[in-house]
Amino acid sequence: MIKKELIKKLVESSLRKDGAIDKKTAEFVIKNFRKRELKEFQRQLTIKIMEQTVTVSYEGVLSTSSKKEIESIFKGKRVNFIREEKMGGGLRIRANDIIINYNIADLIAGYVNSIN
Amino acid sequence: MKAEELLQQIEKRLSTVSVGAKYENVGEVESVGDGIVRTNGLSKVGFGEIVEFEDGTKGLAFNLEEDSVSIILLSENNSIKEGDKVKSTGQILSSIGSDELLGRVIGPLQNPLDGKKLQLKGKAYPLERMAPGIVEREPVDTPVKTGIKAIDAMIPIGRGQRELLIGDRNTGKTALAIDTIINQKKKDLGLRQLICIYCAIGQKRSNIARTVGKLQEEGAMDYTVIVASGASDPASLQFLAPFAATAMGEYFMEKGQDVLVVYDDLSKHAWAYRQLSLLLRRPAGREAYPGDIFYLHSRLLERSSRMSDKYGGGSLTSLPIIETQAGDSSAYIPTNVISITDGQIYLENDLFNSGIRPAINAGLSVSRVGGAAQTKGMKQVGAPLRLELAQYRSLAAFVQFGSDLDEQTRNKIERGKRVTEVLKQPQYSPLDEASEIAIIYAATSGGLDDIPVDRIKEFESRFIEFIKVKNKKLIDVLKKGEKLDDKIQDELDKSLAIFKKAF
C-alpha cells in the first residue's frame, strides 16, 4: 500500500487548474494502483477538486460584471455558475465545505424553522 | 393559547431572525457503521460540536483528522447513507438546568423516559466543562449522612467529596447508594436538603425501573433526578450519561444547593468509551482501553466540589461505583478511579455471603477528607469502632481454640462479635444520627457485652425505640451531634442500664 501522503502529493502535482488530470498520471494510476490505493486516490482527488472549485448558484440573470466580481473574490479557483430554479432570487455560493446562503428560498426556510 | 398570543409570539420570534447571509460548514458522508460516521469536509467543525445530517439525525464530532471527521451518532434509528450531507451547528452538547427535572426519569439528552412530557426552560450547562479552580473552592466540612452506621462512623462522606463504592457484582454497591438517597428525606442534623442525581449507565431497564419504583415508594423522588442510559442504548449515550448528570448537578450547585451524584457504574462507562474509541480506530492501550481513559474519569470527577460562599456555597458530591471482577481491585479501571477519588468503600463478597451486610471491609475502606465533616459526637464514638474491629479481625482466627485463650483475648473477640453485629443493617432502613450514636456508644463502651450475640439486633431496635420514647432530651442532644461529655455519657449509661433490666 502506497502511503496516503504520497498519493496526496501525486494528486496535487497531477491536477491541472482547469480541473483536468494529467494524462500520463491517470494512465499510470489505472495501470499500477491496487483497489485500496485507487480508492484513496479517488478520495484525495475529490477533496482536491472540491478545494479548487467554487459553485455559484443563482436564479434569473446574473450580470457579467457581477460574475467577474465574484471570480475576483475567489482568485486561483475555478468558479462555476449554475442556474438553479426555485431559489426565488439571490445567491448560494459553495466554496469547498463552506456554503454561503443569501437567497430567498433559504431565508424562508430559516423563517419556517424558527417558527417551528 | 389565543390566536393573538400566538401571532405575537411568532412576530417576536421573527424579529430575532437575521436576514443576512448564512454560513454553513458542510461535509459528505464517506462511511457509516456501528454508530460511527466518517465524513469529509467539515473543516471548521470543533471537537464535541453537534452536527446534523440530512435526515435530522444528530451526531457529535469526535475525531478531527487532517481530511476527515469521525462522528458518533446520538440515536440508533437513522437512514444515513454514503454521500449524505452533514452540516455543523455551532453548538456544543449541553443540558438545561431546571427545577422541573426533580422527580423525573430522563435520558442523557434530557428526553423523558417516564412517559410524561418535559419542557425545559433555563440556562444550558455544557456537558464538558472545566472543573472549579482552587480559589472557588472551600474545604469539605459538612457531612452527607448516609444513615448507614458503618459508613457514618468509620468512613464518613463530606459534601463535595468523591467517595468510590467498589466491589464485585451483587455485593450491595447500588443498595448503599440508594439508601443514601433515601436517607436524605430526613434532613438529619438540620442540614440543607441534598438534591440527588442517580445516573444509571449500561444497566438493564428492569433494574432501572426497580430503582425508580423503590425511590418513589420511599418518597425520595421529590428531590431526585434519574439520568438513565440502559444497556440497550447506543454506546454514545452511555458515554454521555455521567457528563449530563454532572451538568444537571452543576445547575443546582450554582444555585447554592448541595447535590449528590451517583454514577452507577463507571466500569460500564469505561466499556462504552472503549467501544467508541475502538470503533474510531484510536490506538488501544492496556486492556484495550484508550490512553485517555484516566483523563475521562478524572475530568468528570474533578467537577465535584464544595464551592466557597462567594461562589454560591453549593456543593457537588460524587459517589462513583466500580464493579470489580473476582475481588480484583488492582485492575486498570478500579486503580484509576481509586486514585482519583477521595476514598473508597470496599465491599466484599465473602462478608456478604457470611451475612455481614452492608459487606463493608473496614480495613480496606477509607475516607480521606470525610473526617472533617463528621460531627463531634460521631467522631467520638466512631474512633474506637475501627480499633475494636481491627483487633477482632486479627484475633478472629483464634476463635476455634476458644478454651485456650486468655480472658482479655476472649473479651476482645466477644466485643468484636457484638460490634460486627451492630454494624449489620438491613437494606432501605437508614438510621438518624442520634440512633447511630446511641447504639455505637452502647457497643463500644461494653454495654452490649452481656447480651447474647443472636439477640443484638433485637436489642438494638428496641433500645433505640426505648430512648426515643423515654429520653427525648437525650435524643435531642445526640441529634445535634455535639461532643459526648461525661453528663451525656452518664445519661446514655443510665438509659442502657434501665433498658437492660427490662430486656
Coordinates of C-alpha atoms in Angstrom, one line a residue:
Chain A
M1 CA 0.0 0.0 0.0
I2 CA 1.4 3.3 -1.1
K3 CA 1.3 5.9 1.8
K4 CA -1.6 8.3 1.9
E5 CA 0.8 11.3 1.9
L6 CA 2.4 10.1 -1.4
I7 CA -1.0 9.7 -3.0
K8 CA -1.9 13.1 -1.8
K9 CA 1.3 14.6 -3.4
L10 CA 0.5 12.7 -6.6
V11 CA -2.9 14.2 -6.8
E12 CA -1.6 17.7 -6.1
S13 CA 1.0 17.5 -8.8
S14 CA -1.2 16.0 -11.5
L15 CA -4.4 18.1 -11.1
R16 CA -4.4 21.0 -13.5
K17 CA -6.0 24.3 -12.9
D18 CA -8.8 23.6 -15.3
G19 CA -9.8 20.6 -13.2
A20 CA -8.5 18.0 -15.7
I21 CA -5.9 15.4 -14.6
D22 CA -2.6 14.9 -16.3
K23 CA -3.0 12.1 -18.9
K24 CA 0.3 10.3 -18.0
T25 CA -0.5 10.2 -14.3
A26 CA -4.1 8.9 -15.0
E27 CA -2.7 6.1 -17.1
F28 CA 0.0 5.2 -14.5
V29 CA -2.6 5.2 -11.7
I30 CA -5.1 3.0 -13.5
K31 CA -2.4 0.6 -14.6
N32 CA -0.4 0.2 -11.4
F33 CA -2.6 1.1 -8.4
R34 CA -4.4 -1.6 -6.4
K35 CA -8.0 -1.3 -5.4
R36 CA -7.3 0.3 -2.0
E37 CA -4.8 2.7 -3.5
L38 CA -7.3 3.6 -6.3
K39 CA -9.9 4.3 -3.7
E40 CA -7.6 6.6 -1.7
F41 CA -6.6 8.3 -5.0
Q42 CA -10.2 8.9 -5.9
R43 CA -10.9 10.3 -2.4
Q44 CA -8.0 12.7 -2.5
L45 CA -8.9 13.7 -6.0
T46 CA -12.5 14.5 -4.9
I47 CA -11.2 16.6 -1.9
K48 CA -8.7 18.5 -4.1
I49 CA -11.3 19.2 -6.8
M50 CA -13.7 20.5 -4.1
E51 CA -10.9 22.7 -2.7
Q52 CA -10.3 24.2 -6.2
T53 CA -13.9 24.7 -7.2
V54 CA -16.4 27.3 -6.3
T55 CA -20.0 26.8 -7.3
V56 CA -22.3 29.8 -7.5
S57 CA -26.0 29.0 -7.9
Y58 CA -28.5 31.7 -8.9
E59 CA -31.9 32.1 -10.3
G60 CA -32.7 34.5 -13.1
V61 CA -30.0 36.6 -14.6
L62 CA -26.5 37.3 -13.1
S63 CA -24.7 40.1 -14.9
T64 CA -21.3 39.6 -16.4
S65 CA -19.9 42.3 -14.2
S66 CA -21.3 40.5 -11.1
K67 CA -19.8 37.2 -12.3
K68 CA -16.4 38.9 -12.8
E69 CA -16.6 40.4 -9.3
I70 CA -17.3 37.0 -7.8
E71 CA -14.5 35.4 -9.7
S72 CA -12.1 38.1 -8.4
I73 CA -13.0 37.2 -4.9
F74 CA -12.1 33.6 -5.4
K75 CA -8.8 34.1 -7.3
G76 CA -7.0 31.0 -8.3
K77 CA -10.1 28.8 -8.1
R78 CA -12.4 27.6 -10.8
V79 CA -15.8 29.3 -10.4
N80 CA -18.8 27.5 -11.9
F81 CA -22.0 29.4 -12.3
I82 CA -25.1 27.3 -12.2
R83 CA -28.7 28.4 -12.8
E84 CA -31.0 26.9 -10.2
E85 CA -34.7 27.1 -10.1
K86 CA -36.9 27.8 -7.1
M87 CA -34.3 29.9 -5.4
G88 CA -36.5 32.9 -5.6
G89 CA -33.7 35.3 -6.2
G90 CA -30.3 35.7 -4.5
L91 CA -27.3 33.5 -4.5
R92 CA -25.8 30.4 -3.0
I93 CA -22.1 30.1 -3.0
R94 CA -20.3 26.9 -2.2
A95 CA -16.5 27.1 -1.7
N96 CA -15.1 23.7 -0.6
D97 CA -17.0 22.9 2.5
I98 CA -18.4 26.3 3.2
I99 CA -21.9 27.3 1.9
I100 CA -22.9 30.9 1.9
N101 CA -26.7 31.2 1.6
Y102 CA -28.1 34.6 0.5
N103 CA -31.3 33.8 -1.3
I104 CA -35.0 34.0 -0.7
A105 CA -35.7 30.2 -0.6
D106 CA -33.2 29.6 2.2
L107 CA -34.3 32.8 4.0
I108 CA -37.9 31.5 4.1
A109 CA -36.7 28.0 5.1
G110 CA -35.0 29.8 8.1
Y111 CA -38.2 31.6 9.0
V112 CA -40.2 28.4 8.9
N113 CA -37.6 26.6 11.0
S114 CA -37.7 29.4 13.5
I115 CA -41.5 29.4 13.8
N116 CA -41.5 25.6 14.2
Chain B
M1 CA -53.3 29.8 23.7
K2 CA -55.2 32.5 22.0
A3 CA -54.6 33.3 18.3
E4 CA -53.4 36.8 19.1
E5 CA -50.9 35.5 21.6
L6 CA -49.6 33.0 19.0
L7 CA -49.3 35.8 16.4
Q8 CA -47.4 37.9 18.9
Q9 CA -45.0 35.1 19.7
I10 CA -44.4 34.4 16.0
E11 CA -43.8 38.1 15.4
K12 CA -41.4 38.3 18.3
R13 CA -39.6 35.2 17.1
L14 CA -39.4 36.5 13.5
S15 CA -38.0 39.8 14.7
T16 CA -34.9 38.0 16.0
V17 CA -34.3 36.0 12.8
S18 CA -31.4 37.6 10.9
V19 CA -31.8 38.3 7.2
G20 CA -28.1 38.4 6.3
A21 CA -26.1 35.8 4.6
K22 CA -25.8 32.5 6.4
Y23 CA -22.7 30.4 6.5
E24 CA -22.8 26.7 6.7
N25 CA -19.9 24.3 7.1
V26 CA -20.8 21.1 5.4
G27 CA -19.4 17.7 4.7
E28 CA -20.3 14.5 2.9
V29 CA -20.7 11.0 4.5
E30 CA -17.9 8.7 3.4
S31 CA -18.7 5.7 5.5
V32 CA -21.3 4.7 8.2
G33 CA -21.5 1.8 10.5
D34 CA -21.7 0.8 14.2
G35 CA -22.9 4.2 15.2
I36 CA -19.8 5.9 13.7
V37 CA -19.9 8.1 10.6
R38 CA -16.8 9.3 8.8
T39 CA -17.2 12.4 6.7
N40 CA -15.1 14.6 4.5
G41 CA -15.4 18.4 4.7
L42 CA -16.5 20.0 8.0
S43 CA -13.1 21.7 8.2
K44 CA -14.4 24.3 10.6
V45 CA -16.1 21.9 13.0
G46 CA -14.9 21.9 16.6
F47 CA -14.3 18.9 18.9
G48 CA -17.5 17.9 20.6
E49 CA -19.7 20.1 18.3
I50 CA -23.1 18.9 17.4
V51 CA -23.6 18.1 13.7
E52 CA -26.8 17.5 11.8
F53 CA -27.4 15.0 9.0
E54 CA -29.9 15.3 6.1
D55 CA -32.5 13.1 7.9
G56 CA -32.3 15.2 11.1
T57 CA -30.1 12.8 13.0
K58 CA -27.7 14.5 15.3
G59 CA -24.1 13.4 16.0
L60 CA -21.1 14.6 17.9
A61 CA -17.8 15.4 16.1
F62 CA -15.3 13.2 18.0
N63 CA -12.2 12.7 15.8
L64 CA -10.9 15.6 13.9
E65 CA -8.3 14.3 11.4
E66 CA -6.4 16.0 8.6
D67 CA -9.1 15.4 5.9
S68 CA -11.9 13.6 7.6
V69 CA -14.1 13.9 10.7
S70 CA -15.5 11.0 12.7
I71 CA -18.8 11.5 14.2
I72 CA -20.6 9.5 16.9
L73 CA -24.3 9.2 16.3
L74 CA -26.7 10.2 19.2
S75 CA -29.5 7.9 18.1
E76 CA -29.8 4.4 16.6
N77 CA -32.7 4.9 14.2
N78 CA -31.4 6.8 11.2
S79 CA -31.3 6.5 7.5
I80 CA -27.8 7.9 6.9
K81 CA -26.0 6.6 3.8
E82 CA -22.8 7.3 1.9
G83 CA -22.9 10.6 0.1
D84 CA -25.4 12.2 2.5
K85 CA -24.8 15.8 3.5
V86 CA -23.9 16.8 7.0
K87 CA -23.6 20.3 8.5
S88 CA -22.1 21.8 11.6
T89 CA -24.5 23.6 14.0
G90 CA -22.0 25.6 16.0
Q91 CA -23.5 24.2 19.2
I92 CA -21.9 22.0 21.9
L93 CA -23.9 19.4 23.8
S94 CA -25.5 20.8 26.9
S95 CA -28.1 20.1 29.5
I96 CA -30.8 22.6 30.5
G97 CA -30.8 23.3 34.2
S98 CA -34.2 23.5 35.7
D99 CA -36.1 22.5 38.9
E100 CA -38.6 20.8 36.6
L101 CA -36.0 18.0 36.4
L102 CA -36.7 16.9 40.0
G103 CA -38.8 13.7 40.2
R104 CA -38.2 12.9 36.6
V105 CA -36.5 10.0 34.8
I106 CA -34.7 11.3 31.7
G107 CA -32.1 10.2 29.2
P108 CA -28.7 11.8 28.8
L109 CA -30.1 14.2 26.1
Q110 CA -32.9 15.1 28.5
N111 CA -35.6 13.1 26.7
P112 CA -38.2 12.0 29.2
L113 CA -38.3 8.2 29.9
D114 CA -41.1 8.2 32.3
G115 CA -43.9 8.7 29.8
K116 CA -44.6 12.3 30.9
K117 CA -44.0 15.5 28.9
L118 CA -40.9 17.6 29.7
Q119 CA -40.5 21.1 28.5
L120 CA -37.4 22.6 29.9
K121 CA -36.6 26.3 30.0
G122 CA -33.4 27.8 31.5
K123 CA -29.7 28.1 31.2
A124 CA -27.8 25.5 29.3
Y125 CA -25.0 23.8 31.1
P126 CA -22.3 22.2 28.8
L127 CA -21.7 18.5 29.3
E128 CA -18.0 19.0 29.2
R129 CA -16.8 21.8 31.5
M130 CA -13.7 22.9 33.3
A131 CA -13.8 21.9 37.0
P132 CA -13.9 24.8 39.5
G133 CA -10.4 26.1 40.5
I134 CA -8.9 26.1 43.9
V135 CA -9.9 29.7 44.6
E136 CA -13.6 29.0 44.1
R137 CA -13.5 26.0 46.5
E138 CA -13.7 25.6 50.2
P139 CA -12.7 22.6 52.3
V140 CA -15.2 19.9 52.9
D141 CA -16.9 20.4 56.3
T142 CA -20.5 19.3 56.1
P143 CA -21.5 15.6 56.2
V144 CA -23.5 13.6 53.8
K145 CA -25.5 11.5 56.2
T146 CA -25.9 8.1 54.6
G147 CA -27.8 6.6 57.5
I148 CA -25.6 3.6 57.4
K149 CA -23.8 3.1 60.7
A150 CA -20.6 1.6 59.4
I151 CA -20.1 4.5 56.9
D152 CA -21.2 7.4 59.0
A153 CA -19.0 6.2 61.9
M154 CA -15.9 4.9 60.1
I155 CA -15.8 6.1 56.5
P156 CA -17.7 9.5 56.7
I157 CA -18.5 11.3 53.5
G158 CA -18.5 15.1 53.3
R159 CA -20.4 17.3 50.9
G160 CA -18.2 18.0 47.9
Q161 CA -16.2 14.7 48.4
R162 CA -15.8 11.9 45.8
E163 CA -16.2 8.5 47.6
L164 CA -15.9 5.4 45.5
L165 CA -18.1 2.4 46.1
I166 CA -16.2 -0.6 44.9
G167 CA -16.9 -4.3 44.9
D168 CA -17.9 -7.4 43.0
R169 CA -21.3 -7.8 41.5
N170 CA -24.1 -8.4 44.0
T171 CA -22.3 -7.1 47.0
G172 CA -24.7 -4.2 47.7
K173 CA -23.0 -1.2 46.0
T174 CA -26.2 0.2 44.5
A175 CA -28.1 -0.6 47.7
L176 CA -25.7 1.7 49.6
A177 CA -26.2 4.5 47.1
I178 CA -30.0 4.1 47.1
D179 CA -30.0 4.0 51.0
T180 CA -28.0 7.2 51.0
I181 CA -30.6 8.9 48.6
I182 CA -33.5 7.6 50.7
N183 CA -31.8 8.9 53.9
Q184 CA -31.8 12.5 52.6
K185 CA -35.5 12.7 53.2
K186 CA -34.7 13.0 57.0
K187 CA -32.6 16.2 56.6
D188 CA -30.7 14.8 59.5
L189 CA -28.7 17.3 61.8
G190 CA -30.8 20.1 60.4
L191 CA -28.7 20.0 57.2
R192 CA -29.9 21.5 53.9
Q193 CA -31.8 19.3 51.5
L194 CA -29.4 17.3 49.4
I195 CA -30.5 17.1 45.7
C196 CA -29.8 13.6 44.4
I197 CA -29.0 12.6 40.9
Y198 CA -28.8 8.9 40.2
C199 CA -27.0 8.2 36.9
A200 CA -27.6 4.7 35.6
I201 CA -25.1 3.6 33.0
G202 CA -25.5 0.5 30.9
Q203 CA -27.9 -1.1 33.3
K204 CA -30.8 -3.3 32.4
R205 CA -34.0 -1.3 32.0
S206 CA -35.7 -3.6 34.5
N207 CA -33.1 -2.7 37.2
I208 CA -33.5 1.0 36.5
A209 CA -37.3 0.6 36.8
R210 CA -36.9 -1.2 40.1
T211 CA -34.7 1.6 41.5
V212 CA -37.2 4.2 40.3
G213 CA -40.0 2.3 41.9
K214 CA -38.2 2.0 45.2
L215 CA -37.3 5.7 45.3
Q216 CA -40.9 6.6 44.5
E217 CA -42.2 4.2 47.2
E218 CA -39.8 5.8 49.8
G219 CA -40.9 9.3 48.7
A220 CA -37.3 10.1 47.6
M221 CA -38.2 11.2 44.0
D222 CA -39.2 14.7 45.2
Y223 CA -35.6 15.6 45.4
T224 CA -34.1 13.1 43.0
V225 CA -33.4 13.1 39.2
I226 CA -32.7 9.9 37.4
V227 CA -30.5 10.1 34.3
A228 CA -30.7 6.7 32.7
S229 CA -28.9 5.2 29.7
G230 CA -29.7 1.5 29.5
A231 CA -27.6 -1.4 28.3
S232 CA -29.6 -1.4 25.0
D233 CA -28.8 2.3 24.3
P234 CA -26.0 3.3 22.0
A235 CA -22.5 3.5 23.5
S236 CA -22.5 7.2 22.7
L237 CA -25.4 7.8 25.1
Q238 CA -23.9 5.6 27.8
F239 CA -20.7 7.6 27.4
L240 CA -22.6 10.9 27.7
A241 CA -24.8 10.0 30.7
P242 CA -22.5 10.8 33.6
F243 CA -21.5 14.1 31.9
A244 CA -25.1 15.0 31.5
A245 CA -25.8 14.1 35.2
T246 CA -22.9 16.3 36.3
A247 CA -24.1 19.2 34.2
M248 CA -27.5 19.0 35.7
G249 CA -25.9 18.8 39.2
E250 CA -23.9 21.9 38.4
Y251 CA -27.2 23.8 37.9
F252 CA -28.3 23.0 41.4
M253 CA -24.8 23.6 42.8
E254 CA -24.6 27.1 41.1
K255 CA -27.9 27.9 42.9
G256 CA -26.2 27.3 46.1
Q257 CA -27.7 23.9 46.8
D258 CA -26.0 20.7 47.8
V259 CA -26.0 17.9 45.2
L260 CA -25.2 14.2 45.4
V261 CA -24.5 12.4 42.1
V262 CA -24.3 8.6 42.0
Y263 CA -22.6 7.2 38.9
D264 CA -23.8 3.6 38.6
D265 CA -21.4 2.4 37.3
L266 CA -18.2 3.8 35.8
S267 CA -16.9 0.4 34.8
K268 CA -19.7 0.2 32.2
H269 CA -18.9 3.8 31.3
A270 CA -15.3 2.8 30.6
W271 CA -16.6 -0.1 28.5
A272 CA -18.8 2.3 26.5
Y273 CA -15.8 4.7 25.9
R274 CA -13.6 1.8 25.0
Q275 CA -16.2 0.6 22.4
L276 CA -16.4 4.1 20.9
S277 CA -12.6 4.5 20.9
L278 CA -12.0 1.2 19.2
L279 CA -14.6 2.0 16.5
L280 CA -13.0 5.3 16.0
R281 CA -9.7 3.4 15.4
R282 CA -8.0 5.2 18.2
P283 CA -4.9 3.4 19.5
A284 CA -5.7 0.8 22.1
G285 CA -3.7 0.6 25.4
R286 CA -3.9 -1.6 28.4
E287 CA -6.9 -3.9 28.4
A288 CA -7.8 -2.3 25.0
Y289 CA -8.9 0.9 26.8
P290 CA -7.7 4.1 25.1
G291 CA -4.9 6.1 26.5
D292 CA -7.2 8.9 27.8
I293 CA -9.4 6.7 29.9
F294 CA -7.9 8.1 33.1
Y295 CA -8.5 11.6 31.9
L296 CA -12.1 10.7 31.1
H297 CA -12.9 9.8 34.7
S298 CA -10.6 12.4 36.3
R299 CA -12.2 15.3 34.4
L300 CA -15.6 14.0 35.3
L301 CA -15.0 13.6 39.0
E302 CA -12.8 16.7 39.3
R303 CA -16.1 18.7 38.9
S304 CA -17.2 17.5 42.3
S305 CA -16.5 20.4 44.7
R306 CA -17.6 22.4 47.7
M307 CA -17.9 26.0 46.5
S308 CA -17.0 28.9 48.7
D309 CA -19.8 31.3 49.8
K310 CA -18.6 33.9 47.4
Y311 CA -19.4 31.4 44.6
G312 CA -22.8 30.4 45.9
G313 CA -21.7 28.0 48.6
G314 CA -23.2 24.9 46.9
S315 CA -21.6 21.5 46.6
L316 CA -21.5 18.5 44.4
T317 CA -20.7 15.2 46.0
S318 CA -19.9 12.2 43.8
L319 CA -20.5 8.5 44.6
P320 CA -19.0 6.7 41.7
I321 CA -19.5 2.9 41.6
I322 CA -16.9 0.5 40.2
E323 CA -17.6 -3.2 39.7
T324 CA -14.6 -5.5 40.3
Q325 CA -14.0 -9.0 38.8
A326 CA -13.4 -11.6 41.5
G327 CA -12.4 -9.0 44.0
D328 CA -9.5 -7.7 42.0
S329 CA -9.2 -4.1 42.9
S330 CA -5.8 -3.8 41.2
A331 CA -7.3 -4.0 37.7
Y332 CA -6.9 -1.0 35.4
I333 CA -10.1 0.9 35.9
P334 CA -10.5 0.3 39.7
T335 CA -7.0 1.5 40.4
N336 CA -7.6 4.6 38.2
V337 CA -10.8 5.6 40.0
I338 CA -9.3 4.7 43.4
S339 CA -6.5 7.2 42.7
I340 CA -8.9 9.9 41.5
T341 CA -11.4 9.7 44.4
D342 CA -11.0 10.9 48.0
G343 CA -11.5 7.5 49.4
Q344 CA -13.3 4.2 48.8
I345 CA -15.8 1.9 50.4
Y346 CA -14.7 -1.6 49.7
L347 CA -17.5 -4.2 49.6
E348 CA -16.5 -7.9 49.8
N349 CA -18.2 -11.0 48.5
D350 CA -17.1 -13.2 51.4
L351 CA -18.5 -10.8 54.0
F352 CA -21.8 -10.5 52.0
N353 CA -22.1 -14.3 51.8
S354 CA -21.4 -14.7 55.5
G355 CA -24.4 -12.4 56.3
I356 CA -22.4 -9.2 57.1
R357 CA -24.5 -6.6 55.3
P358 CA -23.5 -4.0 54.3
A359 CA -20.5 -6.1 53.4
I360 CA -18.0 -3.3 54.0
N361 CA -14.4 -4.2 54.6
A362 CA -13.4 -1.7 57.2
G363 CA -9.7 -2.4 56.7
L364 CA -9.6 -1.6 53.0
S365 CA -12.2 1.3 53.2
V366 CA -11.1 4.8 53.8
S367 CA -12.3 8.3 53.6
R368 CA -9.5 10.9 53.1
V369 CA -11.5 14.1 53.8
G370 CA -14.7 13.0 55.4
G371 CA -13.4 13.1 58.9
A372 CA -13.5 16.9 58.8
A373 CA -17.2 16.7 58.0
Q374 CA -18.1 14.3 60.9
T375 CA -19.9 15.6 63.9
K376 CA -18.0 15.7 67.2
G377 CA -20.3 13.1 68.7
M378 CA -20.0 10.7 65.8
K379 CA -16.2 11.2 65.7
Q380 CA -16.0 10.3 69.4
V381 CA -18.0 7.1 69.1
G382 CA -16.6 6.2 65.7
A383 CA -12.9 6.3 66.7
P384 CA -12.8 3.2 68.9
L385 CA -15.0 1.3 66.5
R386 CA -12.4 0.8 63.8
L387 CA -9.9 -0.3 66.5
E388 CA -12.3 -2.8 68.0
L389 CA -13.0 -4.2 64.6
A390 CA -9.3 -4.4 63.6
Q391 CA -8.4 -6.2 66.9
Y392 CA -11.4 -8.6 66.4
R393 CA -10.3 -9.4 62.9
S394 CA -6.7 -10.2 63.9
L395 CA -7.9 -12.4 66.8
A396 CA -10.8 -14.0 65.0
A397 CA -8.6 -16.7 63.6
F398 CA -8.1 -18.0 67.1
V399 CA -11.8 -18.3 67.9
Q400 CA -11.7 -22.0 67.1
F401 CA -9.3 -22.5 70.0
G402 CA -11.7 -20.8 72.4
S403 CA -10.8 -22.6 75.6
D404 CA -7.1 -22.0 75.3
L405 CA -7.4 -18.2 75.0
D406 CA -6.7 -15.8 77.9
E407 CA -9.6 -13.8 79.3
Q408 CA -8.6 -10.5 77.7
T409 CA -8.4 -12.0 74.2
R410 CA -11.7 -13.8 74.8
N411 CA -13.3 -10.5 75.8
K412 CA -11.9 -8.7 72.7
I413 CA -13.4 -11.4 70.5
E414 CA -16.7 -11.3 72.2
R415 CA -16.8 -7.5 71.9
G416 CA -15.8 -7.7 68.2
K417 CA -18.7 -10.1 67.6
R418 CA -21.1 -7.7 69.1
V419 CA -19.7 -4.7 67.2
T420 CA -19.9 -6.6 64.0
E421 CA -23.5 -7.5 64.7
V422 CA -24.3 -3.8 65.5
L423 CA -22.8 -2.7 62.2
K424 CA -25.2 -5.0 60.3
Q425 CA -28.0 -3.1 58.8
P426 CA -30.9 -4.2 56.6
Q427 CA -31.4 -2.5 53.2
Y428 CA -33.7 0.6 52.9
S429 CA -33.5 1.3 56.7
P430 CA -31.1 4.1 57.2
L431 CA -30.8 5.5 60.7
D432 CA -30.7 9.0 62.0
E433 CA -27.6 10.5 63.7
A434 CA -29.0 10.1 67.3
S435 CA -29.8 6.4 66.9
E436 CA -26.5 5.7 65.3
I437 CA -24.5 7.4 68.1
A438 CA -26.6 5.7 70.8
I439 CA -26.1 2.1 69.6
I440 CA -22.5 2.5 68.6
Y441 CA -21.8 4.0 72.0
A442 CA -23.5 1.0 73.6
A443 CA -21.4 -1.4 71.6
T444 CA -18.0 0.2 72.0
S445 CA -18.5 1.1 75.7
G446 CA -19.1 -2.6 76.6
G447 CA -22.8 -2.0 77.2
L448 CA -23.7 -5.0 75.0
D449 CA -21.1 -7.4 76.3
D450 CA -23.6 -9.3 78.4
I451 CA -26.2 -9.5 75.6
P452 CA -26.2 -12.7 73.6
V453 CA -24.9 -12.1 70.0
D454 CA -28.0 -13.6 68.4
R455 CA -30.2 -11.0 70.3
I456 CA -28.1 -7.9 69.5
K457 CA -30.3 -6.9 66.5
E458 CA -33.5 -7.2 68.6
F459 CA -31.8 -5.3 71.5
E460 CA -30.7 -2.5 69.1
S461 CA -34.1 -1.8 67.6
R462 CA -35.9 -2.0 71.0
F463 CA -33.2 0.2 72.7
I464 CA -33.5 2.9 70.1
E465 CA -37.2 2.8 70.4
F466 CA -36.9 3.0 74.2
I467 CA -34.7 6.1 74.4
K468 CA -36.7 7.8 71.7
V469 CA -39.8 7.4 73.9
K470 CA -38.4 7.6 77.4
N471 CA -35.5 10.0 77.0
K472 CA -36.4 12.6 74.4
K473 CA -34.0 15.1 75.9
L474 CA -31.0 12.8 75.3
I475 CA -32.1 12.2 71.7
D476 CA -32.4 15.9 71.2
V477 CA -28.8 16.3 72.4
L478 CA -27.5 13.4 70.3
K479 CA -29.3 14.8 67.3
K480 CA -27.1 17.9 67.3
G481 CA -24.0 15.8 67.0
E482 CA -22.3 17.5 69.9
K483 CA -19.4 16.0 71.9
L484 CA -20.5 13.4 74.3
D485 CA -19.4 14.9 77.6
D486 CA -19.4 13.0 80.9
K487 CA -23.0 14.1 81.6
I488 CA -24.3 12.7 78.3
Q489 CA -22.3 9.6 78.7
D490 CA -23.8 9.0 82.2
E491 CA -27.2 9.6 80.7
L492 CA -26.6 7.1 78.0
D493 CA -25.2 4.5 80.5
K494 CA -28.3 5.1 82.7
S495 CA -30.7 4.5 79.9
L496 CA -28.8 1.4 78.9
A497 CA -28.9 0.0 82.4
I498 CA -32.7 0.7 82.8
F499 CA -33.4 -0.9 79.4
K500 CA -31.3 -3.9 80.1
K501 CA -33.3 -4.7 83.2
A502 CA -36.5 -4.9 81.2
F503 CA -34.9 -6.7 78.2

